[in-house]
PDB file of C-alpha atoms in Angstrom:
ATOM      1  CA  UNK A1415     -34.137   1.278  -7.683  1.00 45.00           C
ATOM      2  CA  UNK A1416     -31.420  -1.032  -8.925  1.00 51.00           C
ATOM      3  CA  UNK A1417     -29.886  -2.813  -5.885  1.00 50.00           C
ATOM      4  CA  UNK A1418     -26.449  -2.043  -7.304  1.00 51.00           C
ATOM      5  CA  UNK A1419     -27.210   1.664  -6.869  1.00 53.00           C
ATOM      6  CA  UNK A1420     -27.822   1.388  -3.123  1.00 55.00           C
ATOM      7  CA  UNK A1421     -25.083   2.966  -1.020  1.00 63.00           C
ATOM      8  CA  UNK A1422     -25.675   0.698   2.014  1.00 62.00           C
ATOM      9  CA  UNK A1423     -24.649   3.247   4.616  1.00 74.00           C
ATOM     10  CA  UNK A1424     -21.867   4.828   2.586  1.00 90.00           C
ATOM     11  CA  UNK A1425     -21.748   8.576   2.018  1.00 94.00           C
ATOM     12  CA  UNK A1426     -23.603   9.791  -1.057  1.00 95.00           C
ATOM     13  CA  UNK A1427     -21.989   9.347  -4.481  1.00 96.00           C
ATOM     14  CA  UNK A1428     -21.525  13.100  -4.680  1.00 96.00           C
ATOM     15  CA  UNK A1429     -19.731  13.208  -1.327  1.00 97.00           C
ATOM     16  CA  UNK A1430     -17.517  10.248  -2.217  1.00 97.00           C
ATOM     17  CA  UNK A1431     -16.592  11.845  -5.531  1.00 98.00           C
ATOM     18  CA  UNK A1432     -15.704  15.035  -3.687  1.00 98.00           C
ATOM     19  CA  UNK A1433     -13.244  13.163  -1.477  1.00 98.00           C
ATOM     20  CA  UNK A1434     -11.165  12.214  -4.572  1.00 98.00           C
ATOM     21  CA  UNK A1435     -10.246   8.835  -3.093  1.00 98.00           C
ATOM     22  CA  UNK A1436      -6.832   7.366  -3.877  1.00 98.00           C
ATOM     23  CA  UNK A1437      -6.355   3.906  -2.388  1.00 98.00           C
ATOM     24  CA  UNK A1438      -2.795   3.173  -1.245  1.00 98.00           C
ATOM     25  CA  UNK A1439      -3.357  -0.534  -0.479  1.00 98.00           C
ATOM     26  CA  UNK A1440      -5.141  -2.554  -3.176  1.00 98.00           C
ATOM     27  CA  UNK A1441      -4.356  -6.259  -2.802  1.00 97.00           C
ATOM     28  CA  UNK A1442      -5.896  -8.459  -5.519  1.00 96.00           C
ATOM     29  CA  UNK A1443      -4.116 -11.857  -5.602  1.00 94.00           C
ATOM     30  CA  UNK A1444      -1.581 -10.311  -3.273  1.00 90.00           C
ATOM     31  CA  UNK A1445       0.470 -13.442  -2.578  1.00 90.00           C
ATOM     32  CA  UNK A1446       0.515 -14.807  -6.145  1.00 92.00           C
ATOM     33  CA  UNK A1447      -0.980 -13.496  -9.419  1.00 93.00           C
ATOM     34  CA  UNK A1448      -1.770 -16.982 -10.704  1.00 89.00           C
ATOM     35  CA  UNK A1449       0.175 -19.910 -12.144  1.00 77.00           C
ATOM     36  CA  UNK A1450       0.139 -18.573 -15.703  1.00 81.00           C
ATOM     37  CA  UNK A1451       1.454 -15.200 -14.637  1.00 78.00           C
ATOM     38  CA  UNK A1452      -1.661 -13.151 -14.092  1.00 86.00           C
ATOM     39  CA  UNK A1453      -5.126 -14.558 -14.854  1.00 92.00           C
ATOM     40  CA  UNK A1454      -5.993 -14.857 -11.167  1.00 94.00           C
ATOM     41  CA  UNK A1455      -4.866 -11.276 -10.602  1.00 96.00           C
ATOM     42  CA  UNK A1456      -6.929  -9.974 -13.505  1.00 96.00           C
ATOM     43  CA  UNK A1457      -9.997 -11.857 -12.267  1.00 96.00           C
ATOM     44  CA  UNK A1458      -9.532 -10.461  -8.766  1.00 97.00           C
ATOM     45  CA  UNK A1459      -9.341  -6.921 -10.118  1.00 97.00           C
ATOM     46  CA  UNK A1460     -12.463  -7.497 -12.215  1.00 97.00           C
ATOM     47  CA  UNK A1461     -14.430  -8.679  -9.196  1.00 96.00           C
ATOM     48  CA  UNK A1462     -13.254  -5.623  -7.252  1.00 97.00           C
ATOM     49  CA  UNK A1463     -14.591  -3.166  -9.829  1.00 98.00           C
ATOM     50  CA  UNK A1464     -18.174  -2.947  -8.471  1.00 96.00           C
ATOM     51  CA  UNK A1465     -16.837  -1.931  -5.048  1.00 96.00           C
ATOM     52  CA  UNK A1466     -14.341   0.464  -6.629  1.00 97.00           C
ATOM     53  CA  UNK A1467     -17.129   2.125  -8.585  1.00 97.00           C
ATOM     54  CA  UNK A1468     -19.461   2.244  -5.591  1.00 96.00           C
ATOM     55  CA  UNK A1469     -16.730   3.922  -3.553  1.00 97.00           C
ATOM     56  CA  UNK A1470     -15.991   6.354  -6.399  1.00 98.00           C
ATOM     57  CA  UNK A1471     -12.263   5.614  -6.170  1.00 98.00           C
ATOM     58  CA  UNK A1472     -10.068   7.588  -8.560  1.00 98.00           C
ATOM     59  CA  UNK A1473      -6.884   5.517  -8.241  1.00 98.00           C
ATOM     60  CA  UNK A1474      -5.671   2.345  -6.535  1.00 98.00           C
ATOM     61  CA  UNK A1475      -2.120   1.140  -5.931  1.00 98.00           C
ATOM     62  CA  UNK A1476      -1.311  -2.553  -6.260  1.00 97.00           C
ATOM     63  CA  UNK A1477       1.927  -4.386  -5.538  1.00 98.00           C
ATOM     64  CA  UNK A1478       3.040  -6.627  -8.410  1.00 97.00           C
ATOM     65  CA  UNK A1479       5.542  -9.456  -8.148  1.00 97.00           C
ATOM     66  CA  UNK A1480       8.355  -8.956 -10.661  1.00 97.00           C
ATOM     67  CA  UNK A1481      10.249 -12.251 -10.558  1.00 96.00           C
ATOM     68  CA  UNK A1482      12.777 -11.700  -7.776  1.00 98.00           C
ATOM     69  CA  UNK A1483      11.701 -14.434  -5.381  1.00 97.00           C
ATOM     70  CA  UNK A1484       8.702 -12.891  -3.644  1.00 97.00           C
ATOM     71  CA  UNK A1485       6.633 -16.028  -4.264  1.00 96.00           C
ATOM     72  CA  UNK A1486       7.582 -19.668  -3.712  1.00 94.00           C
ATOM     73  CA  UNK A1487       6.641 -20.559  -7.304  1.00 94.00           C
ATOM     74  CA  UNK A1488       9.903 -20.922  -9.237  1.00 94.00           C
ATOM     75  CA  UNK A1489       8.110 -21.302 -12.571  1.00 93.00           C
ATOM     76  CA  UNK A1490       6.203 -18.050 -12.105  1.00 94.00           C
ATOM     77  CA  UNK A1491       9.321 -16.199 -10.972  1.00 95.00           C
ATOM     78  CA  UNK A1492      11.140 -17.269 -14.135  1.00 94.00           C
ATOM     79  CA  UNK A1493       8.188 -16.273 -16.317  1.00 94.00           C
ATOM     80  CA  UNK A1494       7.880 -12.850 -14.675  1.00 94.00           C
ATOM     81  CA  UNK A1495      11.568 -12.146 -15.284  1.00 93.00           C
ATOM     82  CA  UNK A1496      11.403 -13.263 -18.902  1.00 93.00           C
ATOM     83  CA  UNK A1497       8.098 -11.577 -19.752  1.00 93.00           C
ATOM     84  CA  UNK A1498       7.802  -8.177 -18.072  1.00 93.00           C
ATOM     85  CA  UNK A1499       4.650  -7.489 -20.078  1.00 94.00           C
ATOM     86  CA  UNK A1500       2.896  -9.912 -17.726  1.00 94.00           C
ATOM     87  CA  UNK A1501       3.711  -7.539 -14.870  1.00 95.00           C
ATOM     88  CA  UNK A1502       2.362  -4.611 -16.883  1.00 96.00           C
ATOM     89  CA  UNK A1503      -0.804  -6.379 -17.991  1.00 96.00           C
ATOM     90  CA  UNK A1504      -3.192  -4.896 -15.377  1.00 97.00           C
ATOM     91  CA  UNK A1505      -1.698  -1.422 -15.790  1.00 97.00           C
ATOM     92  CA  UNK A1506      -2.288  -1.559 -19.533  1.00 97.00           C
ATOM     93  CA  UNK A1507      -5.825  -2.848 -19.025  1.00 97.00           C
ATOM     94  CA  UNK A1508      -6.742  -0.108 -16.515  1.00 98.00           C
ATOM     95  CA  UNK A1509      -4.243   2.700 -17.187  1.00 98.00           C
ATOM     96  CA  UNK A1510      -6.367   5.459 -15.653  1.00 98.00           C
ATOM     97  CA  UNK A1511      -7.177   3.477 -12.524  1.00 98.00           C
ATOM     98  CA  UNK A1512      -4.057   1.651 -11.347  1.00 98.00           C
ATOM     99  CA  UNK A1513      -0.754   2.736  -9.842  1.00 98.00           C
ATOM    100  CA  UNK A1514       2.038   0.345  -8.896  1.00 98.00           C
ATOM    101  CA  UNK A1515       4.739  -0.331  -6.332  1.00 98.00           C
ATOM    102  CA  UNK A1516       6.819  -3.455  -6.867  1.00 98.00           C
ATOM    103  CA  UNK A1517       7.296  -6.089  -4.195  1.00 98.00           C
ATOM    104  CA  UNK A1518      10.975  -6.246  -3.257  1.00 98.00           C
ATOM    105  CA  UNK A1519      12.916  -9.163  -1.819  1.00 98.00           C
ATOM    106  CA  UNK A1520      15.539  -7.942   0.668  1.00 98.00           C
ATOM    107  CA  UNK A1521      16.837 -11.510   0.905  1.00 98.00           C
ATOM    108  CA  UNK A1522      18.205 -10.974  -2.626  1.00 98.00           C
ATOM    109  CA  UNK A1523      19.764  -7.525  -2.647  1.00 98.00           C
ATOM    110  CA  UNK A1524      21.294  -7.757  -6.121  1.00 98.00           C
ATOM    111  CA  UNK A1525      18.052  -8.824  -7.787  1.00 98.00           C
ATOM    112  CA  UNK A1526      16.151  -6.149  -5.869  1.00 98.00           C
ATOM    113  CA  UNK A1527      18.588  -3.425  -6.949  1.00 98.00           C
ATOM    114  CA  UNK A1528      18.243  -4.567 -10.550  1.00 98.00           C
ATOM    115  CA  UNK A1529      14.458  -4.491 -10.175  1.00 98.00           C
ATOM    116  CA  UNK A1530      14.600  -0.949  -8.819  1.00 98.00           C
ATOM    117  CA  UNK A1531      16.442   0.163 -11.930  1.00 98.00           C
ATOM    118  CA  UNK A1532      14.089  -1.718 -14.229  1.00 97.00           C
ATOM    119  CA  UNK A1533      10.817  -0.697 -12.617  1.00 98.00           C
ATOM    120  CA  UNK A1534      11.414   2.600 -10.764  1.00 98.00           C
ATOM    121  CA  UNK A1535      14.239   4.288 -12.619  1.00 97.00           C
ATOM    122  CA  UNK A1536      12.863   3.292 -16.022  1.00 94.00           C
ATOM    123  CA  UNK A1537       9.215   3.366 -14.890  1.00 91.00           C
ATOM    124  CA  UNK A1538       6.334   3.048 -14.466  1.00 97.00           C
ATOM    125  CA  UNK A1539       6.377   2.099 -10.765  1.00 98.00           C
ATOM    126  CA  UNK A1540       6.260   4.740  -8.033  1.00 98.00           C
ATOM    127  CA  UNK A1541       7.718   2.878  -5.089  1.00 98.00           C
ATOM    128  CA  UNK A1542       8.164  -0.457  -3.389  1.00 98.00           C
ATOM    129  CA  UNK A1543       6.380  -2.785  -1.020  1.00 98.00           C
ATOM    130  CA  UNK A1544       8.258  -4.813   1.581  1.00 98.00           C
ATOM    131  CA  UNK A1545       6.068  -7.792   2.575  1.00 96.00           C
ATOM    132  CA  UNK A1546       5.642  -9.170   6.065  1.00 95.00           C
ATOM    133  CA  UNK A1547       5.482 -12.824   5.074  1.00 93.00           C
ATOM    134  CA  UNK A1548       6.544 -15.268   2.396  1.00 94.00           C
ATOM    135  CA  UNK A1549       9.962 -15.863   0.844  1.00 95.00           C
ATOM    136  CA  UNK A1550      10.514 -12.161   0.161  1.00 95.00           C
ATOM    137  CA  UNK A1551      10.091 -11.026   3.754  1.00 97.00           C
ATOM    138  CA  UNK A1552      12.804  -9.894   6.136  1.00 97.00           C
ATOM    139  CA  UNK A1553      12.614  -7.747   9.256  1.00 97.00           C
ATOM    140  CA  UNK A1554      13.141  -4.160   8.162  1.00 98.00           C
ATOM    141  CA  UNK A1555      16.013  -3.536  10.588  1.00 98.00           C
ATOM    142  CA  UNK A1556      18.155  -6.124   8.766  1.00 98.00           C
ATOM    143  CA  UNK A1557      21.330  -4.770   7.159  1.00 98.00           C
ATOM    144  CA  UNK A1558      20.116  -5.842   3.698  1.00 98.00           C
ATOM    145  CA  UNK A1559      17.634  -2.981   3.711  1.00 98.00           C
ATOM    146  CA  UNK A1560      20.303  -0.282   3.789  1.00 98.00           C
ATOM    147  CA  UNK A1561      21.472  -0.440   0.141  1.00 98.00           C
ATOM    148  CA  UNK A1562      17.892  -0.848  -1.026  1.00 98.00           C
ATOM    149  CA  UNK A1563      16.606   2.170   0.883  1.00 98.00           C
ATOM    150  CA  UNK A1564      19.532   4.262  -0.342  1.00 98.00           C
ATOM    151  CA  UNK A1565      18.703   3.393  -3.949  1.00 98.00           C
ATOM    152  CA  UNK A1566      14.974   3.970  -3.451  1.00 98.00           C
ATOM    153  CA  UNK A1567      15.779   7.388  -1.995  1.00 98.00           C
ATOM    154  CA  UNK A1568      17.947   8.219  -5.020  1.00 98.00           C
ATOM    155  CA  UNK A1569      15.029   7.289  -7.270  1.00 98.00           C
ATOM    156  CA  UNK A1570      12.581   9.277  -5.103  1.00 97.00           C
ATOM    157  CA  UNK A1571      10.377   6.250  -4.569  1.00 98.00           C
ATOM    158  CA  UNK A1572       7.960   5.653  -1.700  1.00 98.00           C
ATOM    159  CA  UNK A1573       8.318   2.669   0.648  1.00 98.00           C
ATOM    160  CA  UNK A1574       5.272   0.777   1.895  1.00 98.00           C
ATOM    161  CA  UNK A1575       6.390  -1.495   4.750  1.00 98.00           C
ATOM    162  CA  UNK A1576       4.047  -4.171   6.047  1.00 97.00           C
ATOM    163  CA  UNK A1577       3.861  -3.933   9.846  1.00 97.00           C
ATOM    164  CA  UNK A1578       1.962  -5.846  12.478  1.00 94.00           C
ATOM    165  CA  UNK A1579       2.099  -6.152  16.257  1.00 90.00           C
ATOM    166  CA  UNK A1580       1.075  -9.636  17.396  1.00 82.00           C
ATOM    167  CA  UNK A1581       0.111 -10.773  20.862  1.00 76.00           C
ATOM    168  CA  UNK A1582       2.827 -13.125  22.037  1.00 76.00           C
ATOM    169  CA  UNK A1583       5.400 -11.800  19.589  1.00 77.00           C
ATOM    170  CA  UNK A1584       6.229 -12.416  15.957  1.00 76.00           C
ATOM    171  CA  UNK A1585       4.980 -15.530  14.205  1.00 77.00           C
ATOM    172  CA  UNK A1586       7.563 -15.400  11.431  1.00 81.00           C
ATOM    173  CA  UNK A1587      11.159 -14.228  10.972  1.00 82.00           C
ATOM    174  CA  UNK A1588      10.270 -11.732   8.239  1.00 91.00           C
ATOM    175  CA  UNK A1589       7.719  -9.702  10.167  1.00 95.00           C
ATOM    176  CA  UNK A1590       8.259  -6.050  11.085  1.00 97.00           C
ATOM    177  CA  UNK A1591       6.671  -3.817  13.707  1.00 97.00           C
ATOM    178  CA  UNK A1592       6.055  -0.054  13.647  1.00 98.00           C
ATOM    179  CA  UNK A1593       8.779   0.380  16.268  1.00 97.00           C
ATOM    180  CA  UNK A1594      11.284  -1.367  14.006  1.00 98.00           C
ATOM    181  CA  UNK A1595      10.200   0.760  11.067  1.00 98.00           C
ATOM    182  CA  UNK A1596      10.685   3.884  13.189  1.00 98.00           C
ATOM    183  CA  UNK A1597      14.245   2.779  13.932  1.00 98.00           C
ATOM    184  CA  UNK A1598      14.972   2.399  10.222  1.00 98.00           C
ATOM    185  CA  UNK A1599      13.201   5.595   9.167  1.00 98.00           C
ATOM    186  CA  UNK A1600      15.181   7.634  11.682  1.00 98.00           C
ATOM    187  CA  UNK A1601      18.355   6.635   9.816  1.00 98.00           C
ATOM    188  CA  UNK A1602      16.909   7.842   6.498  1.00 98.00           C
ATOM    189  CA  UNK A1603      15.122  11.106   7.331  1.00 98.00           C
ATOM    190  CA  UNK A1604      14.764  12.150   3.672  1.00 97.00           C
ATOM    191  CA  UNK A1605      13.015   8.919   2.670  1.00 98.00           C
ATOM    192  CA  UNK A1606       9.229   8.698   3.008  1.00 98.00           C
ATOM    193  CA  UNK A1607       7.804   5.499   4.501  1.00 98.00           C
ATOM    194  CA  UNK A1608       4.255   4.214   4.907  1.00 98.00           C
ATOM    195  CA  UNK A1609       3.540   2.034   7.927  1.00 98.00           C
ATOM    196  CA  UNK A1610       0.988  -0.409   6.527  1.00 98.00           C
ATOM    197  CA  UNK A1611      -1.996  -1.142   8.786  1.00 97.00           C
ATOM    198  CA  UNK A1612      -0.626   1.203  11.480  1.00 96.00           C
ATOM    199  CA  UNK A1613       0.793  -1.991  12.950  1.00 94.00           C
ATOM    200  CA  UNK A1614      -2.617  -3.636  13.392  1.00 92.00           C
ATOM    201  CA  UNK A1615      -2.692  -2.863  17.099  1.00 93.00           C
ATOM    202  CA  UNK A1616      -3.000   0.771  16.169  1.00 95.00           C
ATOM    203  CA  UNK A1617      -2.613   2.424  19.565  1.00 96.00           C
ATOM    204  CA  UNK A1618       0.870   0.940  19.939  1.00 95.00           C
ATOM    205  CA  UNK A1619       1.619   1.536  16.280  1.00 97.00           C
ATOM    206  CA  UNK A1620       0.716   5.216  16.325  1.00 98.00           C
ATOM    207  CA  UNK A1621       2.785   5.855  19.428  1.00 98.00           C
ATOM    208  CA  UNK A1622       5.743   3.970  17.943  1.00 98.00           C
ATOM    209  CA  UNK A1623       5.945   6.186  14.844  1.00 98.00           C
ATOM    210  CA  UNK A1624       4.738   9.449  16.379  1.00 98.00           C
ATOM    211  CA  UNK A1625       8.212  10.972  16.741  1.00 98.00           C
ATOM    212  CA  UNK A1626       9.359   9.938  13.247  1.00 98.00           C
ATOM    213  CA  UNK A1627       7.915  12.529  10.850  1.00 98.00           C
ATOM    214  CA  UNK A1628       8.923  10.744   7.630  1.00 98.00           C
ATOM    215  CA  UNK A1629       6.511   7.882   8.413  1.00 98.00           C
ATOM    216  CA  UNK A1630       2.870   8.017   7.382  1.00 98.00           C
ATOM    217  CA  UNK A1631       0.390   5.375   8.538  1.00 98.00           C
ATOM    218  CA  UNK A1632      -2.016   3.436   6.328  1.00 98.00           C
ATOM    219  CA  UNK A1633      -5.504   2.638   7.553  1.00 98.00           C
ATOM    220  CA  UNK A1634      -6.495  -0.847   6.338  1.00 97.00           C
ATOM    221  CA  UNK A1635      -6.238  -4.419   7.508  1.00 92.00           C
ATOM    222  CA  UNK A1636      -8.024  -4.557  10.859  1.00 90.00           C
ATOM    223  CA  UNK A1637     -11.629  -4.225  11.952  1.00 87.00           C
ATOM    224  CA  UNK A1638     -12.970  -0.704  12.272  1.00 86.00           C
ATOM    225  CA  UNK A1639     -12.637   0.495  15.858  1.00 87.00           C
ATOM    226  CA  UNK A1640     -13.986   3.727  17.291  1.00 89.00           C
ATOM    227  CA  UNK A1641     -11.234   6.218  17.965  1.00 95.00           C
ATOM    228  CA  UNK A1642      -8.561   4.997  15.545  1.00 97.00           C
ATOM    229  CA  UNK A1643      -8.608   7.863  13.066  1.00 98.00           C
ATOM    230  CA  UNK A1644      -9.285  10.393  15.800  1.00 98.00           C
ATOM    231  CA  UNK A1645      -6.186   9.245  17.688  1.00 98.00           C
ATOM    232  CA  UNK A1646      -4.128   9.160  14.494  1.00 98.00           C
ATOM    233  CA  UNK A1647      -5.069  12.764  13.708  1.00 98.00           C
ATOM    234  CA  UNK A1648      -4.399  13.808  17.291  1.00 98.00           C
ATOM    235  CA  UNK A1649      -1.017  12.063  17.528  1.00 98.00           C
ATOM    236  CA  UNK A1650       0.330  12.479  13.985  1.00 98.00           C
ATOM    237  CA  UNK A1651      -1.721  15.248  12.429  1.00 98.00           C
ATOM    238  CA  UNK A1652      -4.003  14.793   9.401  1.00 98.00           C
ATOM    239  CA  UNK A1653      -1.134  14.982   6.882  1.00 98.00           C
ATOM    240  CA  UNK A1654       0.513  11.725   8.021  1.00 98.00           C
ATOM    241  CA  UNK A1655      -2.351   9.311   7.318  1.00 98.00           C
ATOM    242  CA  UNK A1656      -3.233   7.631   4.003  1.00 98.00           C
ATOM    243  CA  UNK A1657      -6.284   5.571   3.184  1.00 98.00           C
ATOM    244  CA  UNK A1658      -6.035   1.933   2.132  1.00 98.00           C
ATOM    245  CA  UNK A1659      -8.933  -0.363   1.258  1.00 97.00           C
ATOM    246  CA  UNK A1660      -7.264  -3.799   1.253  1.00 97.00           C
ATOM    247  CA  UNK A1661      -9.829  -4.717  -1.412  1.00 96.00           C
ATOM    248  CA  UNK A1662     -10.935  -7.301  -2.340  1.00 96.00           C
ATOM    249  CA  UNK A1663     -10.135  -9.175   0.873  1.00 93.00           C
ATOM    250  CA  UNK A1664     -11.609  -6.485   3.139  1.00 93.00           C
ATOM    251  CA  UNK A1665     -15.019  -4.817   3.157  1.00 93.00           C
ATOM    252  CA  UNK A1666     -15.433  -1.532   1.297  1.00 94.00           C
ATOM    253  CA  UNK A1667     -17.806  -0.226   3.973  1.00 93.00           C
ATOM    254  CA  UNK A1668     -15.548  -1.259   6.846  1.00 93.00           C
ATOM    255  CA  UNK A1669     -12.453   0.401   5.458  1.00 96.00           C
ATOM    256  CA  UNK A1670     -14.113   3.574   4.170  1.00 96.00           C
ATOM    257  CA  UNK A1671     -16.089   4.089   7.374  1.00 95.00           C
ATOM    258  CA  UNK A1672     -12.896   4.241   9.417  1.00 96.00           C
ATOM    259  CA  UNK A1673     -12.390   7.643   7.812  1.00 97.00           C
ATOM    260  CA  UNK A1674     -15.810   8.833   6.669  1.00 97.00           C
ATOM    261  CA  UNK A1675     -17.450   8.167  10.063  1.00 95.00           C
ATOM    262  CA  UNK A1676     -14.565   9.543  12.123  1.00 96.00           C
ATOM    263  CA  UNK A1677     -15.183  12.607  14.264  1.00 97.00           C
ATOM    264  CA  UNK A1678     -12.710  14.809  12.418  1.00 98.00           C
ATOM    265  CA  UNK A1679     -13.134  17.828  10.115  1.00 97.00           C
ATOM    266  CA  UNK A1680     -14.188  17.231   6.522  1.00 97.00           C
ATOM    267  CA  UNK A1681     -10.918  18.764   5.354  1.00 98.00           C
ATOM    268  CA  UNK A1682      -8.983  16.106   7.288  1.00 98.00           C
ATOM    269  CA  UNK A1683     -11.092  13.327   5.746  1.00 98.00           C
ATOM    270  CA  UNK A1684     -10.317  14.650   2.288  1.00 98.00           C
ATOM    271  CA  UNK A1685      -6.605  14.702   3.084  1.00 98.00           C
ATOM    272  CA  UNK A1686      -6.597  11.143   4.397  1.00 98.00           C
ATOM    273  CA  UNK A1687      -8.725   9.709   1.593  1.00 98.00           C
ATOM    274  CA  UNK A1688      -6.577  11.029  -1.219  1.00 98.00           C
ATOM    275  CA  UNK A1689      -4.761  14.319  -0.939  1.00 98.00           C
ATOM    276  CA  UNK A1690      -1.961  13.051   1.307  1.00 98.00           C
ATOM    277  CA  UNK A1691      -1.210  10.123  -0.977  1.00 98.00           C
ATOM    278  CA  UNK A1692      -1.166  12.308  -4.076  1.00 98.00           C
ATOM    279  CA  UNK A1693       1.225  14.689  -2.325  1.00 98.00           C
ATOM    280  CA  UNK A1694       3.457  11.807  -1.254  1.00 98.00           C
ATOM    281  CA  UNK A1695       3.654  10.537  -4.837  1.00 98.00           C
ATOM    282  CA  UNK A1696       4.148  13.997  -6.296  1.00 96.00           C
ATOM    283  CA  UNK A1697       0.878  13.683  -8.216  1.00 95.00           C
ATOM    284  CA  UNK A1698      -1.208  16.292  -6.421  1.00 82.00           C
ATOM    285  CA  UNK A1699      -3.026  17.704  -9.427  1.00 70.00           C
TER     286      UNK A1699
END
């Protein structure tokens, strides 16, 4: 047998295919696509393909930088603004595989509103990602988020908000917690939010968003721990959880096993691994 064909503890290829996996959190070259505008990103996607194929993923969502100050590289930011085809390069290379949500910079509301019109209103992006670090980060309760969320809601986009609870408190001024996201989401009940990483410390995170039905939680970013998915299903229901792999910086087996090895019905696994995300995006075909 070819070593590449070994499943290494994963479910069988047939079972994985049956799950119809859509990955909501694909992070190749997440902080910067490369000094020339994308070669590092393309290389990172290429090296992720064996894991993507082994997991039988149908779609993955990545979060491109679009030149509005989400990196600290002024030259790249200028290039991305002037050459939008650089942003589209991976989507043109893998059109049947990749989905996109642009990284927004709430520190620059005007540029972010312009980017929403360019990339969501006019396509092809499906939503936005608010980072938890770097020059584009800002705590999600800040007043700058209000006009951005209103416009995203008008465009029917999805918001992925990075969240993390840290022992000892926040390590940076731009970080957000699930509790803060719940405060914001309660003010915009028609807008759908995804709480990335369930806040890291998932027990606190799940409880923080439990009473806010327009928040779904995403599963990646922390080591697999027994009971996470079971508690998420118990507290939120199986329709409010979406799978994320965090490839290529996280292990395929670690992230998939959070769901596939959970003690929940097979129908719930199928929802979490793809159906919920397709429904959220309006692509449930």
